[in-house]
Coordinates of C-alpha atoms in Angstrom, one line a residue:
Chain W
X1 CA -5.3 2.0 108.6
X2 CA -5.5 -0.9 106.2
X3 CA -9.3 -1.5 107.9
X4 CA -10.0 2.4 106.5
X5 CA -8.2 1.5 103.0
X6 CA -10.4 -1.8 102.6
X7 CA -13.6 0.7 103.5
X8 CA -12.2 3.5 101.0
X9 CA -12.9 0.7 98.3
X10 CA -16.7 1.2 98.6
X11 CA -18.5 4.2 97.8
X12 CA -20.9 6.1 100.8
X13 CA -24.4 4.0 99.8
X14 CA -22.3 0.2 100.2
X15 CA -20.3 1.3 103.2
X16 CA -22.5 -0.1 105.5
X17 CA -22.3 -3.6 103.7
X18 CA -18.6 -3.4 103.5
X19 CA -17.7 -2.4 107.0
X20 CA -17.4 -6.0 108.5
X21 CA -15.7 -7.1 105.5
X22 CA -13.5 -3.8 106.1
X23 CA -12.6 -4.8 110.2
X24 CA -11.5 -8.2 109.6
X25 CA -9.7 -7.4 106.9
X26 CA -6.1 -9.2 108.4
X27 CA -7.2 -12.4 106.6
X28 CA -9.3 -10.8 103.6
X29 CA -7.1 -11.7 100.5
X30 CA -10.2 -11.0 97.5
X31 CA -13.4 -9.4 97.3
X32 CA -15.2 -10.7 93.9
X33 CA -18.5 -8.7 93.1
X34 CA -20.4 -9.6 89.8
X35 CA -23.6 -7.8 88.2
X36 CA -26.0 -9.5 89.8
X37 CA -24.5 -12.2 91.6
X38 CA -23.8 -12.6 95.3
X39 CA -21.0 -11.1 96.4
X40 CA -17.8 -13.9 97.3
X41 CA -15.5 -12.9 99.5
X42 CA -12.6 -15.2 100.3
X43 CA -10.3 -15.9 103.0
X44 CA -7.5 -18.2 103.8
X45 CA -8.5 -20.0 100.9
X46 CA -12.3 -20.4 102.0
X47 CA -15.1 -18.5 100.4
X48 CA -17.8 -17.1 101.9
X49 CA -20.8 -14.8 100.5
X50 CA -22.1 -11.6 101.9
X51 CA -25.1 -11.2 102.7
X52 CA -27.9 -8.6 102.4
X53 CA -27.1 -7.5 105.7
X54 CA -23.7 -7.4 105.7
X55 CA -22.6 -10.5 107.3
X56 CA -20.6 -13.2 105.8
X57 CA -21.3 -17.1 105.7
X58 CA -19.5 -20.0 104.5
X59 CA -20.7 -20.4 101.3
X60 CA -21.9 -23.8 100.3
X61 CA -21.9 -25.2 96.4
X62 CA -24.8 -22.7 94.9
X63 CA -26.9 -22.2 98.2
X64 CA -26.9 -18.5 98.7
X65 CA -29.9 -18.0 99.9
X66 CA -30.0 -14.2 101.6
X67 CA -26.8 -13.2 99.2
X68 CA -26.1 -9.4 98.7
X69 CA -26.4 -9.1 95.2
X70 CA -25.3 -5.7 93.4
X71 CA -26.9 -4.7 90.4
X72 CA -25.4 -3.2 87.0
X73 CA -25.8 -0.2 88.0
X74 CA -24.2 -0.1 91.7
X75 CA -21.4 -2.1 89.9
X76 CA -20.4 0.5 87.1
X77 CA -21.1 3.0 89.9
X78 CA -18.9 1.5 92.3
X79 CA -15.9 1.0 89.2
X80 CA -16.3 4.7 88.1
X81 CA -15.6 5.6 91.7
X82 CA -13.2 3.2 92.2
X83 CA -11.4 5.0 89.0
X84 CA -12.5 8.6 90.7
X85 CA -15.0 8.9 87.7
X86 CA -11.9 9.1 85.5
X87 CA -11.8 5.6 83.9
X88 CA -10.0 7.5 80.6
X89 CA -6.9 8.0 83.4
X90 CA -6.9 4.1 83.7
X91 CA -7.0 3.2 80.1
X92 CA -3.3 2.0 80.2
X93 CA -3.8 -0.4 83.1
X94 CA -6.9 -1.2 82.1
X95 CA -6.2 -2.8 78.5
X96 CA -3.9 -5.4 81.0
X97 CA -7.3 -6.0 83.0
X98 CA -6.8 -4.7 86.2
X99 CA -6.1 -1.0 87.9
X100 CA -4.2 -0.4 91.4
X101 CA -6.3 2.0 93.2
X102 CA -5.7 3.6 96.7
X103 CA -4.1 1.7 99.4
X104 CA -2.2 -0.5 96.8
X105 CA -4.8 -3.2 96.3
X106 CA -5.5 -4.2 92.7
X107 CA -8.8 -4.3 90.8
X108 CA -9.5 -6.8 88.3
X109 CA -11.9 -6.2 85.9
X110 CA -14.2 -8.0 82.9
X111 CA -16.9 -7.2 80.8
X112 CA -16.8 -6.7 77.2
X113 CA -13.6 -6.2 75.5
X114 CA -13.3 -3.2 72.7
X115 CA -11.1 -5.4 70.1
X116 CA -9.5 -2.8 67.2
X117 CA -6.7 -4.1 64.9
X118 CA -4.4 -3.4 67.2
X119 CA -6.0 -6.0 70.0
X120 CA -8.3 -5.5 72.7
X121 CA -8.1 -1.3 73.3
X122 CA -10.3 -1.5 76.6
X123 CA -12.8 -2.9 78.6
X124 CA -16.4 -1.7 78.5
X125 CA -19.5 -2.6 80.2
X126 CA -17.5 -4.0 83.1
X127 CA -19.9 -6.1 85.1
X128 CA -17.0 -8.4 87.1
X129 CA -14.4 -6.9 89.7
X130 CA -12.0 -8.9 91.5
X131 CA -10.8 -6.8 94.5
X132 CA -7.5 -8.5 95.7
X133 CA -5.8 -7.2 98.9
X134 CA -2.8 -5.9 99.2
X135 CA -1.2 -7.6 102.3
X136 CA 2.3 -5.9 103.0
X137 CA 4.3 -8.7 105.6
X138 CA 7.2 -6.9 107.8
X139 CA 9.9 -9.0 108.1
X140 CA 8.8 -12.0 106.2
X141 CA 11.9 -11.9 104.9
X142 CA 14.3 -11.6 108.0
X143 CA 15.5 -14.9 108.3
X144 CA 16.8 -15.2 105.3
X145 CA 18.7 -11.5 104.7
X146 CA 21.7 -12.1 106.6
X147 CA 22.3 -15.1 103.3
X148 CA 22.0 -12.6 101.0
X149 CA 25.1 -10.4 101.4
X150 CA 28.8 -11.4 100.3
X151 CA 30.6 -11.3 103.2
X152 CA 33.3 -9.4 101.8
X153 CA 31.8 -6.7 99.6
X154 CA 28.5 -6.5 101.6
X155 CA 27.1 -6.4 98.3
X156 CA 23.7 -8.1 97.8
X157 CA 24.1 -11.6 95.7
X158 CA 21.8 -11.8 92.3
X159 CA 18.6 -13.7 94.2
X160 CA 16.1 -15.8 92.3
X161 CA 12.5 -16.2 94.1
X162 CA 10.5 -19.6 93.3
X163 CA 7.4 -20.6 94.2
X164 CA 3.7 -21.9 92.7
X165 CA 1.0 -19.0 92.6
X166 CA -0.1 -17.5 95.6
X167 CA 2.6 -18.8 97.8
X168 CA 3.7 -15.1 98.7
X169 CA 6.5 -14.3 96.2
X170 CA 5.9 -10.7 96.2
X171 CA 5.4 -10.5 99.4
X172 CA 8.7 -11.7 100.2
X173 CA 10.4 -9.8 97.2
X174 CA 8.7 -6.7 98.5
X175 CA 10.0 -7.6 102.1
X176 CA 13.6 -8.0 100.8
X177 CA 13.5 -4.7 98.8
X178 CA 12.5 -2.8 101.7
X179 CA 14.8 -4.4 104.0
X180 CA 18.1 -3.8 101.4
X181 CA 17.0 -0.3 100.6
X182 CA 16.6 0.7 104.3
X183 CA 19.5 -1.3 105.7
X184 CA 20.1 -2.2 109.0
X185 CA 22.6 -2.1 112.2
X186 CA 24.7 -4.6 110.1
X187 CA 24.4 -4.2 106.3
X188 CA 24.3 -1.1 104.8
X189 CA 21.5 0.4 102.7
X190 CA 21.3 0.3 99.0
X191 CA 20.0 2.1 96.2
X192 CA 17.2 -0.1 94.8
X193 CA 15.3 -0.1 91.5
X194 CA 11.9 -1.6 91.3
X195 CA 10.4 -2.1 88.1
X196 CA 6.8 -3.2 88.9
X197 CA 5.2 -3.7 85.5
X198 CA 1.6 -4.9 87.3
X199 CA 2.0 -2.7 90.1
X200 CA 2.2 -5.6 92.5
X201 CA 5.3 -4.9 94.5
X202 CA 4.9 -1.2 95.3
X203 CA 1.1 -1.0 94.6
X204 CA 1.5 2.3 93.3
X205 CA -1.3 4.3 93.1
X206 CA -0.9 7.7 90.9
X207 CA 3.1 6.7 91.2
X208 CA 3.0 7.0 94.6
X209 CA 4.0 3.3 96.3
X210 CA 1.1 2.7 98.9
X211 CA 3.4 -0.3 100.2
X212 CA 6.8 0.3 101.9
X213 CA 9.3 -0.3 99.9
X214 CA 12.4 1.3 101.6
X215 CA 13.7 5.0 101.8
X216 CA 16.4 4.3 98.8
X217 CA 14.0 2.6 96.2
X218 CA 12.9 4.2 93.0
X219 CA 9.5 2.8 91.6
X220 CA 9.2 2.4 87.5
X221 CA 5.2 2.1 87.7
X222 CA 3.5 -0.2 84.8
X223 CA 6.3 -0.3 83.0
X224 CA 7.1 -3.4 80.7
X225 CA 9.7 -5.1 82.4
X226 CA 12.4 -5.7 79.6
X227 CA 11.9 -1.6 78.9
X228 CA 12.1 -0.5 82.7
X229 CA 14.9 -2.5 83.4
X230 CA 17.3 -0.6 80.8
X231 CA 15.8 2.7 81.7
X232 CA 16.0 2.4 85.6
X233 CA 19.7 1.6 84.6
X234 CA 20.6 4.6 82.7
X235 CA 18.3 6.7 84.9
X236 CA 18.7 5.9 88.1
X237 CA 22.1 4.1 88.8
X238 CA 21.0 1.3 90.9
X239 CA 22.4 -0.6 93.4
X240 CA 19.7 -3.2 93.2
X241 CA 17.0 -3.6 90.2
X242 CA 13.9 -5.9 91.6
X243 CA 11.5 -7.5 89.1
X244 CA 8.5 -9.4 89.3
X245 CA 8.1 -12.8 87.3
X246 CA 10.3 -12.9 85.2
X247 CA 8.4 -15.3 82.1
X248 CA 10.0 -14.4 78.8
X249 CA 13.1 -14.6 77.0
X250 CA 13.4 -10.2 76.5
X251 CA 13.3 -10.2 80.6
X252 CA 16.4 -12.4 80.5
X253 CA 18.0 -10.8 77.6
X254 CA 17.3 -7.4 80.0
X255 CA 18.6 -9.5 82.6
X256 CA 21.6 -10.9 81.4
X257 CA 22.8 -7.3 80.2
X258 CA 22.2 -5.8 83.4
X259 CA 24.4 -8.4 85.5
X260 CA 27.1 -7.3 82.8
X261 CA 27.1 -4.3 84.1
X262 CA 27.1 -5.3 87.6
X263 CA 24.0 -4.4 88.8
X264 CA 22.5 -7.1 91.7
X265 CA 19.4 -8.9 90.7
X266 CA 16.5 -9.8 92.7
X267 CA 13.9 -11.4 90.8
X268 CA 10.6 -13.9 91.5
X269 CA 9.5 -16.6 88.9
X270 CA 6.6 -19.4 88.8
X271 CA 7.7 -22.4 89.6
X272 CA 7.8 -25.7 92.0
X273 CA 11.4 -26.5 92.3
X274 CA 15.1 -25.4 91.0
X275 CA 15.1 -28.2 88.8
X276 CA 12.4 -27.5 87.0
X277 CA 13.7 -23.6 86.5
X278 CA 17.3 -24.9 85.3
X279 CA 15.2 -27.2 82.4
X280 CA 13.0 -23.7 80.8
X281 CA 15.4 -23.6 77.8
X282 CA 15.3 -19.5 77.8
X283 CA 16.0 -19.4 81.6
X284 CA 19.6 -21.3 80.6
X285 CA 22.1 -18.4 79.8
X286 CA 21.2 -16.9 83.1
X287 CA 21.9 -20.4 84.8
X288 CA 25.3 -21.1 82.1
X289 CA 27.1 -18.5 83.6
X290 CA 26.3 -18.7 87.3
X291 CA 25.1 -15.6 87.6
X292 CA 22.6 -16.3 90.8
X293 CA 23.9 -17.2 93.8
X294 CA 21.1 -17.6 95.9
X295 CA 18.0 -19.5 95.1
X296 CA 14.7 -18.5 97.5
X297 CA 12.2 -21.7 97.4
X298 CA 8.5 -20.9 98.7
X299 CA 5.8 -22.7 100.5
X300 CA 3.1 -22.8 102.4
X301 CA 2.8 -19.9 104.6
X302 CA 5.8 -18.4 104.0
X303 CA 8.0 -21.1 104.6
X304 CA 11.5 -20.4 102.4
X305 CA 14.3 -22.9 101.7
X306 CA 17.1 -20.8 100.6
X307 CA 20.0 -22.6 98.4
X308 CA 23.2 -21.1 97.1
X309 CA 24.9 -21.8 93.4
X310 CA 26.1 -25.1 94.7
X311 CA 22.7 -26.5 95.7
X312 CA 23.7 -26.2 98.9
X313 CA 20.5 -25.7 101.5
X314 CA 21.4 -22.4 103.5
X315 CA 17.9 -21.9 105.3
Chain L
X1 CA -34.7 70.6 103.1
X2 CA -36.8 69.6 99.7
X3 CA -33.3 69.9 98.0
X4 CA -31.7 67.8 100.0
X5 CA -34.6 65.6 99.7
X6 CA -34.0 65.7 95.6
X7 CA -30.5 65.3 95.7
X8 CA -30.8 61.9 98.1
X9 CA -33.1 60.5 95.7
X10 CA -31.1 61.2 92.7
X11 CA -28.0 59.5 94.3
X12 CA -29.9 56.5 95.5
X13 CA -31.4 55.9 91.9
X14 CA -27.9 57.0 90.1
X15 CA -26.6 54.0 92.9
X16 CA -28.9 51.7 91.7
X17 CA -27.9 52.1 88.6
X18 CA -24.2 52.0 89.1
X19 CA -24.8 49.3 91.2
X20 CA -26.6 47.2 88.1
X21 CA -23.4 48.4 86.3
X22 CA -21.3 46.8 88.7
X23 CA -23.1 43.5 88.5
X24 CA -22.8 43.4 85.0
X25 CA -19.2 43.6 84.9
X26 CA -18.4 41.2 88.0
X27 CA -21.0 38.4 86.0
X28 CA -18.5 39.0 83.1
X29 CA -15.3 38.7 85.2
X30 CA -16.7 35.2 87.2
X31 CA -18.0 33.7 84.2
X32 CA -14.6 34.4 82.5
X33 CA -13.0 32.7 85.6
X34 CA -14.8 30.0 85.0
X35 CA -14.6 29.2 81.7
X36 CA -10.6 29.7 82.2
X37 CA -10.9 26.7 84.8
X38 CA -12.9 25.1 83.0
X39 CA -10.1 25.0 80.1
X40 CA -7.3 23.9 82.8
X41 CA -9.6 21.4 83.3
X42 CA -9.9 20.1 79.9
X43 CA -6.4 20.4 79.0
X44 CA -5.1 18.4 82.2
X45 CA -7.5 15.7 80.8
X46 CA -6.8 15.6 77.3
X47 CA -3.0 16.4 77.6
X48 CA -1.8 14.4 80.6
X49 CA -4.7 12.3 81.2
X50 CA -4.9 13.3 84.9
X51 CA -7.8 12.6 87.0
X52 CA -10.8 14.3 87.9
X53 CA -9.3 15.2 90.8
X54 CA -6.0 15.6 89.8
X55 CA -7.1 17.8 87.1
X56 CA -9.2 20.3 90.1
X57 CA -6.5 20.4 91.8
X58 CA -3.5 21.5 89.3
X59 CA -6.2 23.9 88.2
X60 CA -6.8 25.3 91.8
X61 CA -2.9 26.5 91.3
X62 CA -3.6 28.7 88.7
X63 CA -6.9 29.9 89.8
X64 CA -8.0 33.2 91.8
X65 CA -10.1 32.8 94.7
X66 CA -12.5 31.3 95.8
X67 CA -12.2 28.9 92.5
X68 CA -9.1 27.9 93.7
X69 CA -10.4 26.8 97.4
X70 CA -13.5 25.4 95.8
X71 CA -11.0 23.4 92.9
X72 CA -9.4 21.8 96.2
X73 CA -11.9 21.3 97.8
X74 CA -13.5 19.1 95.8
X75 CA -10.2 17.5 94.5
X76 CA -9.1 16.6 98.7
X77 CA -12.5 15.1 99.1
X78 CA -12.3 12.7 95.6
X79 CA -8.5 11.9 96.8
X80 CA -9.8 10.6 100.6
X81 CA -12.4 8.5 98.7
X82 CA -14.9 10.3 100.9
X83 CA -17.2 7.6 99.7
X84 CA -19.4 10.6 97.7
X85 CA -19.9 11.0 94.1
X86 CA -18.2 13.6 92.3
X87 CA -21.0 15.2 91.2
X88 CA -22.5 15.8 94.8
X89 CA -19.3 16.7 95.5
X90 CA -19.2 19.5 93.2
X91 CA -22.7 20.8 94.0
X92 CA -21.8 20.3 97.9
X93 CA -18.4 22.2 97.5
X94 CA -19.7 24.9 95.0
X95 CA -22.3 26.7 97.7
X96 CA -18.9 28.5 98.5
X97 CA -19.5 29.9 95.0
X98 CA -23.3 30.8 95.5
X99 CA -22.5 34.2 96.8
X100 CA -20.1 35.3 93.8
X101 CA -23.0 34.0 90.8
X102 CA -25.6 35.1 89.2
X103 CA -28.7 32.1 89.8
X104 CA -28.5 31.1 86.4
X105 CA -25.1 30.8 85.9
X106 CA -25.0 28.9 89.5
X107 CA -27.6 26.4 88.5
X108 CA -25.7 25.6 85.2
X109 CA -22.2 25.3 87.0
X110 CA -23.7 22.6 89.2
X111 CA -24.7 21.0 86.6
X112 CA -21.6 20.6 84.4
X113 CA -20.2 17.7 86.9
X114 CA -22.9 15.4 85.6
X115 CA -21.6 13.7 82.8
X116 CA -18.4 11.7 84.0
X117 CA -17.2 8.3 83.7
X118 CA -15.8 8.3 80.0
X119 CA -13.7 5.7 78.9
X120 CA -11.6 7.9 76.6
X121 CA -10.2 11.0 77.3
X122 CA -11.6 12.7 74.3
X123 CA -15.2 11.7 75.2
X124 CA -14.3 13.3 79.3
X125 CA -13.2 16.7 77.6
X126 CA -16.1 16.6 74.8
X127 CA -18.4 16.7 77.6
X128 CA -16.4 19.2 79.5
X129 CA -16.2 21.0 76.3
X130 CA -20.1 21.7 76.0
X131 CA -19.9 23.7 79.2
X132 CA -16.7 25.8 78.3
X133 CA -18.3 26.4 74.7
X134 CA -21.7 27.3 76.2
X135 CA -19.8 30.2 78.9
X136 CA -18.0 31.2 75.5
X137 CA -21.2 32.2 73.9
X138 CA -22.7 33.5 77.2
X139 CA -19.4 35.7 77.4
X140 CA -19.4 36.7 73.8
X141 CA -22.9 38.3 73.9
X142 CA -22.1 39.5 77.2
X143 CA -19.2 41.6 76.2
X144 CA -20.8 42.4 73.0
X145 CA -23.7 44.0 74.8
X146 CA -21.7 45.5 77.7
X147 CA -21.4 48.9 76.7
X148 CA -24.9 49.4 75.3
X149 CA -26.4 48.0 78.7
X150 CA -24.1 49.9 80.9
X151 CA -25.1 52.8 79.4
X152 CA -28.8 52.2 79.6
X153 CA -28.4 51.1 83.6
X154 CA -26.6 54.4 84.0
X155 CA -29.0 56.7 81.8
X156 CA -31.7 54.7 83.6
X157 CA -30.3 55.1 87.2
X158 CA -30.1 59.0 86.4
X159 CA -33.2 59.6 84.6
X160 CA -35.3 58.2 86.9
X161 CA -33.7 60.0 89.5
X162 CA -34.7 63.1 87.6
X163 CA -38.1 61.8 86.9
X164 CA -39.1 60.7 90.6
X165 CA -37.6 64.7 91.6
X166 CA -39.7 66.3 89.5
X167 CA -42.5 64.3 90.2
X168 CA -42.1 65.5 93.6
X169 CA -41.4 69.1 92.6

């Protein structure tokens, strides 16, 4: 399936090229093709090129010797396909850099930017795509579920996800929302609200989540964060509002009225440790009044230290 | 015998005739079909910004057959990401159309797919547009001169009937 989605990617005349790329694609985390330049592929934070016949080798400082190399021309081909030769469709997303196309994988993109008075209005001559994987992990975040329920209420406790780029925050958050929203044998399921401004937690593609995000979540596609946030709240009485990276003060504004009104929180932010989260001045009214009880600290490969209010390490 | 003879010809010519009459009037309905998709089309694009393919396939909705199965086809094929370009798709798709068109207006309909890839939504339905207004002028003429050519293929189918029987008289 996700072997078929990776292959999708490429239009019929680079198939070939792609299809070794496409069946080991459990490790592939980003595709980068520029105009003219060999094609990188990376995995598990190495990076290999592709080469003319499809294979891939460890690439090595600037010795590319037999490197696939696309040209303009196969590379605006392969974006107008990639937007299904509707790039006016993708304007939106595409003003932010990037489009989520089919399987939930996002495209980034760069080339010349159209600047107007009103900022940069789009992207044209786009010689530079940066295909990232979506990787969807199952139970990632089992071990730590049973710590995020009150005992008493079963409600879920307001969750705050921290970790440096890349360490898997949306991958766990996406984990959790899909394990609250379906429920299990112990903890019942809740009406979830995702508000996934870069389409990174659902991976929506035409508003349609390509990831599973649970039978009880509602997805608020593209939509800035502070903005979704009130209008999944009036709209779609949630249980549970998830957000992604939260990194400016209207998010905690949003935030801060939505815990007035009960809702749970389950949000991700950049960051190394709690201590350096409680010192961001605008993250301190959320911190002031208590609000979050449990604190989810990523590392490598997944590994989560889980503290509650106190400090106190839980996981 | 002879008469029966004159009265066969005369209904085969009068048939050609009708026939040529019949034409005329289906290019007119199929061209107005199209140029009626052809305007879903454009206003799914410049209204709600939909897709190529989501644009086909809304339109299939409202369309008769076989547009409508030729609107999905294409639009299933662009949503699989068959790998194929959308205009070889539309070419590909349309020979379910061949039967139903006149040559010329076939080899212009495959044509119309060629110019994708706009940035801007206005630019997409501009070139769209070119199409739509070219079927609108084709239509307008058509229906202008549908009476005066209908009349001429019947006169013409009836005449000659006449001619060719005394001829053989």
């Amino acid at each position: 399936m996700k072997e078929k989605s990776v292959l999708q990617l490429f239009p019929g005349s680079l198939r070939p090229l792609f299809e070794g790329v496409a069946k080991r694609c459990f490790d592939l985390s980003e595709i980068r093709i520029r105009a003219e330049r060999p094609v990188m592929i990376y995995r598990r934070g190495k990076e290999y090129y592709l080469t003319e016949k499809g294979e891939e080798k460890l690439a090595e400082a600037n010795k590319t010797p037999d490197a696939l190399c696309l040209e303009t021309g196969q590379v605006d081909n392969l974006f107008s396909y990639l937007c299904q030769y509707s790039p006016y469709a993708y304007s939106e997303a595409l003003k932010q850099g990037f489009l989520t196309v089919t399987g939930g994988h996002r495209v980034g993109v760069a080339g010349q930017a159209i600047r107007t008075e009103d900022g940069i209005s789009g992207i044209r001559n786009i010689r530079f795509l940066n295909i990232r994987i979506s990787h969807e992990i199952k139970g990632c975040a089992t071990s730590v579920l049973p710590f995020l329920y009150e005992k008493e209420t079963d409600k879920v406790h307001n969750c705050l996800i921290i970790a440096p780029p890349g360490m898997g925050k949306t991958t766990m958050l996406r984990d959790m929302i899909r394990q609250i929203s379906d429920g299990s044998d112990v903890h019942r399921g809740s009406v979830v609200s995702v508000v996934d401004e870069r389409s990174e937690i659902a991976g929506c593609f035409m508003g349609q989540p390509q990831n599973d995000v649970g039978m009880r979540t509602d997805v608020l596609d593209a939509c800035p964060k502070a903005f979704g946030m009130e209008m999944m709240l009036r709209s779609m009485a949630p249980e549970v509002i998830a957000v992604d990276e939260i990194a400016v003060r209207e998010d905690v504004e949003t935030l801060l009225l939505l815990l007035h009104c009960g809702i749970r929180v389950i949000a991700t932010i950049h960051g190394d440790s709690l201590e350096e989260i409680m010192e961001k001045p605008y993250l301190h009214p959320l911190f002031e009044a208590l609000y979050f009880k449990r604190f989810l600290l990523l590392g490598e490969r997944y590994s989560a230290c889980l503290y509650d209010e106190k400090g106190e390490r839980l996981v | 015998m002879k008469w029966i003879g004159f009265l066969l010809v005369l209904a085969g010519t009068c048939g050609v005739g009708f026939s040529l009459v019949g034409e005329y009037t289906m290019r007119i309905r199929v061209l107005s079909q199209i140029r009626d998709m052809m305007h879903y089309i454009n206003d799914l694009i410049t209204i709600e910004y939909a897709t190529l393919p989501e644009a086909f396939r809304k339109a299939a909705e409202r369309m008769e057959k076989p547009f409508s199965g030729f609107l999905k086809r294409v639009s299933d094929r662009m949503d699989d990401f068959s790998g194929e370009d959308v205009s070889f798709l539309w070419k590909h798709s349309a020979t379910m159309l061949k039967d139903v068109m006149n040559k010329k207006d076939y080899q212009e309909f495959l044509g119309c797919m060629k110019q994708t890839g706009f940035s801007d939504a206005k630019g997409q339905s501009r070139a769209l547009k070119a199409y739509e207004q070219r079927l609108e002028l084709q239509l307008h003429q058509l229906s202008e001169q549908k009476e005066e050519k209908c009349k001429l293929y019947r006169t013409l189918g009836i005449m000659s009937g006449v001619f060719v029987c005394i001829l053989l008289f």
